[in-house]
Coordinates of C-alpha atoms in Angstrom, one line a residue:
Chain A
M1 CA 106.1 123.7 73.1
P2 CA 105.9 126.5 75.7
S3 CA 108.0 126.0 78.8
P4 CA 106.0 125.1 81.9
A5 CA 106.3 128.6 83.2
E6 CA 104.9 130.1 80.0
E7 CA 102.2 127.5 80.1
L8 CA 101.2 128.6 83.6
K9 CA 100.7 132.2 82.3
F10 CA 99.0 130.9 79.2
R11 CA 96.4 128.9 81.2
D12 CA 94.9 131.8 83.0
P13 CA 97.1 134.9 82.6
D14 CA 94.7 137.3 84.3
K15 CA 94.3 135.2 87.4
A16 CA 98.0 134.6 87.7
R17 CA 98.8 138.3 87.3
A18 CA 96.2 139.3 89.9
L19 CA 97.6 136.7 92.4
T20 CA 101.2 137.8 91.8
E21 CA 100.3 141.4 92.4
A22 CA 98.3 140.6 95.5
L23 CA 101.2 138.6 96.8
E24 CA 103.6 141.5 96.2
R25 CA 101.2 143.9 98.1
E26 CA 100.7 141.6 101.0
V27 CA 104.5 141.0 101.5
E28 CA 105.2 144.7 101.3
A29 CA 102.5 145.5 103.8
I30 CA 104.1 143.2 106.3
G31 CA 107.2 145.3 106.0
R32 CA 109.7 142.7 107.0
S33 CA 112.2 140.7 105.0
P34 CA 112.3 137.8 104.5
V35 CA 108.8 136.5 105.4
A36 CA 109.4 132.8 105.6
V37 CA 106.7 130.2 105.0
M38 CA 107.0 126.4 104.8
H39 CA 105.3 123.7 102.8
V40 CA 105.5 120.1 103.9
C41 CA 104.9 118.2 100.7
G42 CA 107.2 117.0 98.0
S43 CA 104.5 117.3 95.4
H44 CA 104.2 121.0 96.2
E45 CA 108.0 121.5 95.7
Q46 CA 107.6 119.7 92.4
A47 CA 104.8 122.0 91.3
I48 CA 106.8 125.1 92.5
A49 CA 110.0 124.1 90.7
R50 CA 108.4 122.5 87.6
F51 CA 106.2 125.5 86.8
G52 CA 108.8 128.1 87.8
L53 CA 106.6 129.5 90.5
R54 CA 109.5 131.0 92.5
A55 CA 109.8 133.5 89.7
S56 CA 106.3 134.8 90.7
F57 CA 107.2 135.1 94.4
P58 CA 108.4 138.5 95.8
R59 CA 112.1 138.6 96.7
K60 CA 111.1 139.3 100.3
L61 CA 109.2 136.0 100.5
D62 CA 110.9 132.7 101.2
V63 CA 108.9 129.6 100.4
I64 CA 110.8 126.7 102.0
M65 CA 110.3 123.0 101.6
G66 CA 110.1 121.4 105.1
P67 CA 110.1 117.7 106.0
G68 CA 107.6 116.8 103.3
C69 CA 109.2 113.8 101.9
P70 CA 108.5 110.6 103.8
V71 CA 111.4 108.7 102.2
C72 CA 113.9 111.5 103.1
V73 CA 113.0 111.4 106.8
T74 CA 113.1 107.6 107.0
D75 CA 115.9 107.1 109.5
T76 CA 119.1 105.1 108.9
P77 CA 118.3 102.4 111.5
E78 CA 114.9 101.8 109.7
V79 CA 116.7 101.2 106.4
D80 CA 119.2 98.9 108.3
E81 CA 116.2 96.8 109.5
A82 CA 115.0 96.3 106.0
V83 CA 118.5 95.5 104.7
A84 CA 119.0 93.0 107.6
L85 CA 115.7 91.3 106.8
A86 CA 116.7 90.9 103.2
A87 CA 120.1 89.6 104.3
Q88 CA 118.2 87.1 106.6
G89 CA 116.3 85.7 103.6
A90 CA 113.0 87.6 103.6
R91 CA 111.6 89.0 100.4
V92 CA 111.4 92.7 101.1
C93 CA 108.9 94.7 99.1
T94 CA 108.9 98.5 99.1
Y95 CA 108.0 101.6 97.2
G96 CA 110.6 102.5 94.5
D97 CA 112.0 105.6 96.1
M98 CA 113.1 103.6 99.1
L99 CA 115.5 101.4 97.1
R100 CA 118.5 103.8 97.1
L101 CA 118.0 105.3 100.5
P102 CA 121.3 104.9 102.4
G103 CA 121.4 102.8 105.5
T104 CA 124.4 102.8 107.9
S105 CA 126.5 101.0 105.3
K106 CA 124.0 99.6 102.7
S107 CA 120.8 100.6 100.9
L108 CA 118.2 98.1 99.8
A109 CA 119.6 98.4 96.3
D110 CA 123.0 97.2 97.7
A111 CA 121.1 94.3 99.5
Q112 CA 119.6 93.4 96.1
A113 CA 123.0 93.4 94.5
D114 CA 124.3 91.1 97.3
G115 CA 121.6 88.6 96.2
G116 CA 118.9 89.7 98.6
K117 CA 115.3 89.4 97.5
V118 CA 114.1 93.0 97.2
E119 CA 111.0 94.0 95.1
V120 CA 109.7 97.4 94.1
V121 CA 105.9 97.6 94.4
Y122 CA 103.6 100.5 93.6
S123 CA 100.9 99.3 96.1
V124 CA 100.9 97.3 99.3
S125 CA 98.4 95.0 97.5
Q126 CA 101.1 94.0 95.1
A127 CA 103.2 92.9 98.1
V128 CA 100.3 90.8 99.4
D129 CA 99.9 89.2 96.0
L130 CA 103.6 88.3 96.0
A131 CA 103.1 86.7 99.4
R132 CA 100.2 84.7 98.1
Q133 CA 102.2 83.5 95.1
R134 CA 105.1 82.4 97.3
P135 CA 103.7 80.7 100.4
A136 CA 107.1 79.2 101.3
E137 CA 108.7 82.6 101.7
Q138 CA 108.4 85.4 104.3
V139 CA 107.3 88.5 102.5
V140 CA 107.9 91.8 104.4
F141 CA 106.4 95.1 103.2
F142 CA 108.7 97.9 104.2
A143 CA 106.0 100.6 104.5
S144 CA 106.9 104.2 103.9
G145 CA 104.7 107.3 103.4
F146 CA 102.6 109.7 105.4
E147 CA 99.1 109.2 106.7
T148 CA 97.7 109.2 103.1
T149 CA 99.8 106.1 102.3
A150 CA 99.4 104.5 105.8
V151 CA 95.6 104.2 105.4
A152 CA 96.3 101.8 102.4
T153 CA 98.5 99.7 104.6
A154 CA 95.9 99.7 107.4
A155 CA 93.0 98.8 105.0
T156 CA 95.1 95.9 103.6
L157 CA 95.8 94.4 107.1
L158 CA 92.1 94.8 108.0
A159 CA 91.1 93.0 104.8
G160 CA 93.2 90.0 105.8
V161 CA 96.7 89.0 104.7
P162 CA 98.4 85.6 104.2
E163 CA 100.4 84.1 107.1
N164 CA 103.7 84.7 105.5
F165 CA 103.1 88.5 105.1
S166 CA 104.3 91.1 107.6
V167 CA 104.8 94.9 107.7
L168 CA 107.9 96.8 108.7
S169 CA 106.4 100.2 109.3
S170 CA 108.3 103.4 108.5
H171 CA 105.0 105.4 108.1
K172 CA 105.2 109.0 109.4
Y173 CA 102.7 111.4 110.7
V174 CA 103.0 114.9 109.2
P175 CA 101.2 117.1 111.8
A176 CA 103.8 116.0 114.4
A177 CA 106.6 117.3 112.3
M178 CA 105.0 120.7 111.9
D179 CA 105.1 121.0 115.6
V180 CA 108.8 120.3 115.8
V181 CA 109.7 122.7 113.0
S182 CA 107.5 125.5 114.3
E183 CA 109.4 125.2 117.6
M184 CA 112.8 125.7 116.0
K185 CA 113.7 129.3 116.9
E186 CA 116.3 129.6 114.1
T187 CA 113.9 128.8 111.3
N188 CA 111.3 131.4 112.2
I189 CA 108.6 130.0 110.0
E190 CA 105.6 132.3 110.0
G191 CA 103.0 130.1 108.2
F192 CA 102.6 126.6 106.8
I193 CA 101.1 125.3 103.6
A194 CA 99.6 121.9 104.4
A195 CA 99.7 119.1 101.9
G196 CA 96.4 118.7 99.9
H197 CA 96.2 115.0 99.8
A198 CA 97.3 114.3 103.3
A199 CA 94.5 116.6 104.3
T200 CA 92.1 114.7 102.1
I201 CA 92.5 112.0 104.7
T202 CA 92.9 113.9 107.9
G203 CA 90.7 116.9 107.1
W204 CA 91.8 120.5 107.6
G205 CA 90.3 120.7 111.1
I206 CA 93.3 118.8 112.4
F207 CA 95.4 121.9 111.9
E208 CA 93.2 124.2 114.1
P209 CA 94.7 123.3 117.5
F210 CA 98.2 123.7 115.9
A211 CA 97.4 127.1 114.5
R212 CA 96.0 128.3 117.8
R213 CA 98.8 126.9 120.0
T214 CA 101.7 128.1 117.8
G215 CA 100.1 131.3 116.6
T216 CA 101.0 130.2 113.0
P217 CA 98.4 130.2 110.2
V218 CA 98.0 127.2 108.0
V219 CA 96.6 127.1 104.5
V220 CA 95.7 123.8 102.7
A221 CA 96.8 123.9 99.1
G222 CA 96.2 121.9 95.9
F223 CA 98.8 121.1 93.2
E224 CA 97.8 123.3 90.2
P225 CA 100.3 126.1 89.9
L226 CA 97.5 128.6 90.4
D227 CA 96.3 126.6 93.5
V228 CA 99.7 127.0 95.0
L229 CA 100.0 130.6 94.2
A230 CA 96.5 131.4 95.6
A231 CA 97.3 129.5 98.8
V232 CA 100.6 131.5 99.3
V233 CA 98.6 134.8 98.9
E234 CA 96.1 133.7 101.5
L235 CA 98.8 132.5 103.9
V236 CA 100.7 135.8 103.6
R237 CA 97.5 137.7 104.2
L238 CA 96.8 135.8 107.4
I239 CA 100.4 136.5 108.5
R240 CA 99.9 140.2 107.8
L241 CA 96.6 140.2 109.7
K242 CA 98.2 138.2 112.6
R243 CA 95.4 135.7 112.3
P244 CA 96.5 132.2 113.3
E245 CA 93.7 130.4 111.4
V246 CA 93.4 127.5 109.1
M247 CA 92.2 128.2 105.5
N248 CA 91.1 125.5 103.1
C249 CA 92.3 126.6 99.6
Y250 CA 91.7 123.1 98.2
P251 CA 88.0 122.5 98.7
R252 CA 87.9 120.3 95.6
C253 CA 89.6 117.6 97.6
V254 CA 89.6 118.5 101.3
T255 CA 86.8 118.8 103.9
K256 CA 87.1 119.8 107.5
E257 CA 86.4 116.3 108.8
G258 CA 88.5 114.5 106.2
N259 CA 87.8 110.9 105.1
R260 CA 86.3 109.4 108.2
A261 CA 86.1 105.8 106.8
A262 CA 89.8 105.9 106.1
L263 CA 90.7 107.5 109.4
A264 CA 88.7 104.9 111.3
K265 CA 90.8 102.2 109.6
L266 CA 94.1 104.1 110.2
W267 CA 93.6 104.3 114.0
Q268 CA 92.3 100.7 114.2
V269 CA 95.8 99.6 113.0
F270 CA 98.3 102.3 113.9
D271 CA 99.4 104.2 117.0
V272 CA 101.4 107.4 116.9
V273 CA 104.8 106.9 118.6
G274 CA 107.9 109.0 119.0
G275 CA 110.7 108.4 116.5
N276 CA 113.8 109.9 114.9
W277 CA 113.3 111.6 111.6
R278 CA 116.5 111.5 109.6
G279 CA 118.6 114.6 110.0
I280 CA 115.9 116.5 111.8
A281 CA 115.1 115.5 115.3
R282 CA 113.3 113.1 117.5
V283 CA 109.7 113.8 116.6
P284 CA 107.3 113.0 119.5
R285 CA 104.2 111.3 117.9
G286 CA 106.0 111.4 114.5
N287 CA 105.9 107.7 113.6
L288 CA 103.0 105.4 112.9
E289 CA 103.7 101.9 114.4
L290 CA 101.3 98.9 114.3
K291 CA 99.3 98.6 117.5
P292 CA 100.2 95.7 119.9
E293 CA 97.2 93.7 118.7
W294 CA 98.9 93.6 115.3
D295 CA 102.2 92.2 116.6
R296 CA 101.7 88.9 114.6
V297 CA 102.0 90.9 111.3
N298 CA 104.7 93.3 112.7
A299 CA 108.1 92.3 111.2
R300 CA 109.7 93.9 114.3
H301 CA 108.0 91.3 116.5
R302 CA 108.0 88.3 114.1
F303 CA 111.7 88.3 113.4
R304 CA 114.9 88.9 115.3
I305 CA 116.3 91.6 113.1
D306 CA 120.1 91.7 113.3
T307 CA 121.0 95.2 112.2
A308 CA 124.5 94.9 113.7
A309 CA 125.3 92.5 110.9
V310 CA 124.6 95.1 108.2
G311 CA 125.7 98.3 109.9
G312 CA 128.7 99.9 111.6
A313 CA 130.9 100.2 108.6
E314 CA 133.8 102.6 108.3
K315 CA 133.0 106.3 108.7
N316 CA 131.5 107.8 105.6
L317 CA 133.3 111.1 105.1
L318 CA 130.9 112.3 102.3
A319 CA 127.8 111.7 104.4
D320 CA 129.4 113.8 107.2
Q321 CA 129.2 116.8 104.8
C322 CA 125.6 116.2 103.8
I323 CA 123.2 119.0 105.1
C324 CA 119.9 117.2 104.4
G325 CA 118.8 117.8 108.0
S326 CA 119.3 121.5 107.7
I327 CA 117.5 121.6 104.3
M328 CA 114.5 119.7 105.7
S329 CA 114.4 122.0 108.7
G330 CA 114.4 125.0 106.5
L331 CA 117.8 126.2 107.6
A332 CA 119.5 125.8 104.3
K333 CA 118.7 125.5 100.6
P334 CA 119.8 122.5 98.5
D335 CA 122.3 124.5 96.4
Q336 CA 124.0 125.7 99.6
C337 CA 125.3 122.1 100.1
K338 CA 128.8 121.7 98.7
L339 CA 128.0 118.2 97.5
F340 CA 124.9 119.3 95.6
G341 CA 125.1 118.2 91.9
K342 CA 128.8 117.2 92.4
E343 CA 129.4 114.2 94.6
C344 CA 125.7 114.0 95.4
R345 CA 123.5 113.3 92.3
P346 CA 120.3 111.3 91.6
E347 CA 122.3 108.4 90.2
S348 CA 124.7 108.4 93.2
P349 CA 122.9 110.1 96.1
V350 CA 124.9 110.8 99.3
G351 CA 121.9 112.2 101.2
A352 CA 118.3 111.2 101.5
C353 CA 117.0 114.4 99.8
M354 CA 118.7 113.4 96.5
V355 CA 117.0 110.0 96.5
S356 CA 113.3 110.5 96.2
S357 CA 111.3 112.2 93.5
E358 CA 109.9 114.2 96.5
G359 CA 113.2 115.2 97.9
A360 CA 114.1 118.9 97.7
C361 CA 117.6 118.2 96.3
K362 CA 116.5 115.9 93.6
I363 CA 113.7 118.3 92.6
W364 CA 116.1 121.2 92.4
H365 CA 118.6 119.1 90.5
V366 CA 116.1 117.8 87.9
Y367 CA 114.5 121.1 87.4
G368 CA 117.7 123.0 86.9
G369 CA 119.8 123.6 90.0
H370 CA 118.2 126.7 91.6
P371 CA 114.7 126.8 90.2
D372 CA 114.1 130.5 90.4
L373 CA 113.7 132.2 87.1
K374 CA 114.6 135.6 88.4
E375 CA 118.1 134.4 89.3
V376 CA 118.8 132.3 86.2
A377 CA 117.4 134.8 83.7
Chain B
M1 CA 104.1 110.1 96.1
C2 CA 101.1 111.9 97.6
L3 CA 100.0 113.4 94.3
G4 CA 97.7 110.6 93.5
V5 CA 96.0 110.4 90.1
P6 CA 92.3 110.8 89.1
G7 CA 90.5 108.2 87.0
K8 CA 87.0 107.3 85.7
V9 CA 85.2 104.3 87.2
L10 CA 84.2 101.9 84.4
S11 CA 82.6 99.1 86.5
L12 CA 82.5 97.6 90.0
S13 CA 83.5 94.1 91.0
S14 CA 80.6 91.8 92.0
D15 CA 81.5 92.0 95.7
G16 CA 81.8 95.8 95.4
L17 CA 85.3 95.8 97.0
S18 CA 87.1 97.0 93.8
A19 CA 86.5 98.9 90.7
L20 CA 87.9 99.0 87.2
V21 CA 89.1 102.5 86.6
D22 CA 90.4 104.3 83.4
F23 CA 93.5 106.5 84.0
F24 CA 94.1 108.4 80.8
G25 CA 93.6 105.3 78.7
V26 CA 95.2 102.8 81.1
K27 CA 92.7 100.5 82.9
R28 CA 93.5 99.3 86.4
E29 CA 91.6 97.7 89.3
L30 CA 91.4 99.8 92.4
R31 CA 90.5 98.9 96.0
L32 CA 87.5 100.7 97.4
D33 CA 88.1 100.0 101.1
I34 CA 88.8 103.6 102.1
V35 CA 86.9 105.7 99.6
D36 CA 84.9 108.4 101.3
E37 CA 81.6 107.9 99.5
P38 CA 80.0 105.1 97.5
V39 CA 81.1 105.1 93.9
K40 CA 79.3 104.0 90.7
P41 CA 80.4 103.7 87.1
G42 CA 80.9 107.1 85.5
D43 CA 82.3 108.6 88.8
Y44 CA 85.8 110.0 89.1
V45 CA 88.0 108.9 92.0
L46 CA 91.5 109.9 93.2
N47 CA 93.9 106.9 93.3
H48 CA 96.8 106.7 95.8
V49 CA 98.9 103.5 95.9
G50 CA 96.1 101.3 94.5
F51 CA 93.3 102.6 96.6
A52 CA 90.5 105.1 95.8
I53 CA 90.9 107.7 98.6
R54 CA 88.2 110.2 97.4
R55 CA 85.3 110.4 95.1
I56 CA 85.8 113.6 93.1
P57 CA 82.5 115.7 93.0
P58 CA 81.3 115.9 89.4
S59 CA 81.5 119.7 89.4
E60 CA 85.3 119.5 90.1
V61 CA 86.3 116.7 87.8
E62 CA 87.4 119.0 84.9
E63 CA 89.6 121.2 87.0
T64 CA 91.2 118.2 88.6
L65 CA 91.9 116.4 85.4
A66 CA 93.5 119.5 83.7
L67 CA 96.7 119.4 85.8
F68 CA 97.3 115.7 85.3
D69 CA 96.5 116.0 81.6
Q70 CA 99.1 118.7 81.2
I71 CA 101.8 116.9 83.2
L72 CA 101.4 113.6 81.2
K73 CA 101.2 115.4 77.8
E74 CA 104.2 117.6 78.1
A75 CA 106.4 115.6 80.3
G76 CA 110.0 114.9 79.3
S77 CA 111.8 111.7 80.1
E78 CA 112.9 112.9 83.5
D79 CA 109.9 114.7 84.9
L80 CA 109.4 114.0 88.5
M81 CA 105.7 114.8 88.6
A82 CA 105.0 112.6 85.6
E83 CA 107.1 109.8 87.1
D84 CA 105.0 110.0 90.3
V85 CA 101.7 110.1 88.4
R86 CA 102.8 107.0 86.3
G87 CA 103.7 105.2 89.5
E88 CA 100.3 105.9 90.9
I89 CA 98.7 104.6 87.7
A90 CA 100.8 101.4 88.0
S91 CA 99.6 100.9 91.6
G92 CA 96.3 99.5 90.3
K93 CA 96.0 95.8 89.5
E94 CA 96.1 94.8 85.9
R95 CA 92.7 93.3 85.1
D96 CA 93.9 89.9 83.7
R97 CA 95.7 89.3 87.0
A98 CA 92.8 90.6 89.1

């Protein structure tokens, strides 16, 4: 079986070669090093690492994974809320990646080991089914994910849920985080690759005001290796031409307006509010919280959540050395963390980026430390 | 988690709110609340967490399927993309429980 990288070349070698050469030319023409661009999607990092794409990137180009993992940016106090609800007897349902995400002193996996009722679901619908099957229990859906995932939560509430079902929202809104990162002087990101399927919902038009205001071009990319490569070429070309525009390189799935039906439902249920993103910053308009008219299904209003009872443990010396925040802000690479692959591993994560299949550290760890074929060859 | 997975619509429920969809041989029920266009049997849709979020235009189905086909076919036991795709397939409801 060919390696994924060979497979990439095998699928359409001429196109891949032409794109690689174009990328080299564009980066050379800019005449600076490094030219730094950022993507904000765990699935993009998976594609880049899995298919060995960094080997096709010029040395002078830095393609960085930003805050593109909703699990990784879920803040410690949010995990504490879920752990506290489980400790208080609620049945807490959540997407699998959230299970091992560290809270102040406990993760939901720890809460489960303590006898708490914690369930992994693949869909909010499965959490609603559990609530229907167990009318005597309080079932709380600890909701994570970006706007793509939040629309499913919104549609579920609009379709009607049983009395004993509520939502603890940790949904995040990606465009707000791009604002924050683009304002960090030390990162010097010159262009963004926007996540294909988040843009399926929001449409690519949503990035136009951002591109104009920050002077930073944005390219929407799909997940095929050649999709990603083509998008990077376009992005670097826009940087060279100093054209802060938005280009849609994923027309198979993304339109300018997005999915209007889904957006209408999203904004019927959610408001954007400010919130802390783990390790990064307070992100104005970065969190999606249920609107006040949905208070009756909002776990934060239905229950008195006692996070003090599950937090405030002794100082965690390992966690102090974790550099997840710098990694998600584009200031450091996973293998620059001294815990990477040693104390911090997928089976015993110290930081959030090693927990999720979309976390940069877990992706680099699984696909071989530093997934850059030029350096390992 | 935002990768989603494409599948072929086999049939619609009588109320039109859900569809039985085939994902590389696995059949699951998907909700149709937020799909961007009406769907009918034979159409392909993109599933994310149990919801069809987009009807894939027929001209683009083949290209869309190729990536997922490749990921599922050659995936080792610890492939993160395959793990996410399988999770997305599992997000649909099993028919006998629907």
